[in-house]
Phi, psi and omega in degrees: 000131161296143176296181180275298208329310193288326171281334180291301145012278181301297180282004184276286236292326200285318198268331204268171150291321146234109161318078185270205144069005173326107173319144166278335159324283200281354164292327177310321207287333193271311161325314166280000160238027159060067161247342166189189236197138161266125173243155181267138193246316183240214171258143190062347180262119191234187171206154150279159170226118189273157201257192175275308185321288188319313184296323181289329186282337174287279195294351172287331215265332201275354182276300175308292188299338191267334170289354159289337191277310200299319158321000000 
């Protein structure tokens, strides 16, 4: 299960174009369970990347939440 930090996280690295200011914990947190990927663009230069599993993990949560309203 994720922290709220880590889900707040999740949705930075999915919504901005360049994420900056990225907790490093909780980005760690999200690599290792592989919701999201450091890609390197030059040497020392990196981006987040949200992974597909982080897009299916968004979207199961975006899912839950639009089937409680419909109830």
């Amino acid at each position: 299960m994720l922290t709220p930090h880590e889900l707040a996280t999740l949705m930075l690295i999915k919504d901005a174009i360049n994420p900056v200011d990225l907790d490093p914990a909780d980005f760690n947190a999200l690599v290792e369970c592989q919701l999201a990927r450091r890609e390197q663009l030059s040497p020392g230069c990196h981006r987040a990347l949200i992974t597909i599993e982080g897009h299916v993990f968004l979207k199961s949560i975006q899912r839950q939440r639009m089937g409680g309203f419909l109830r």
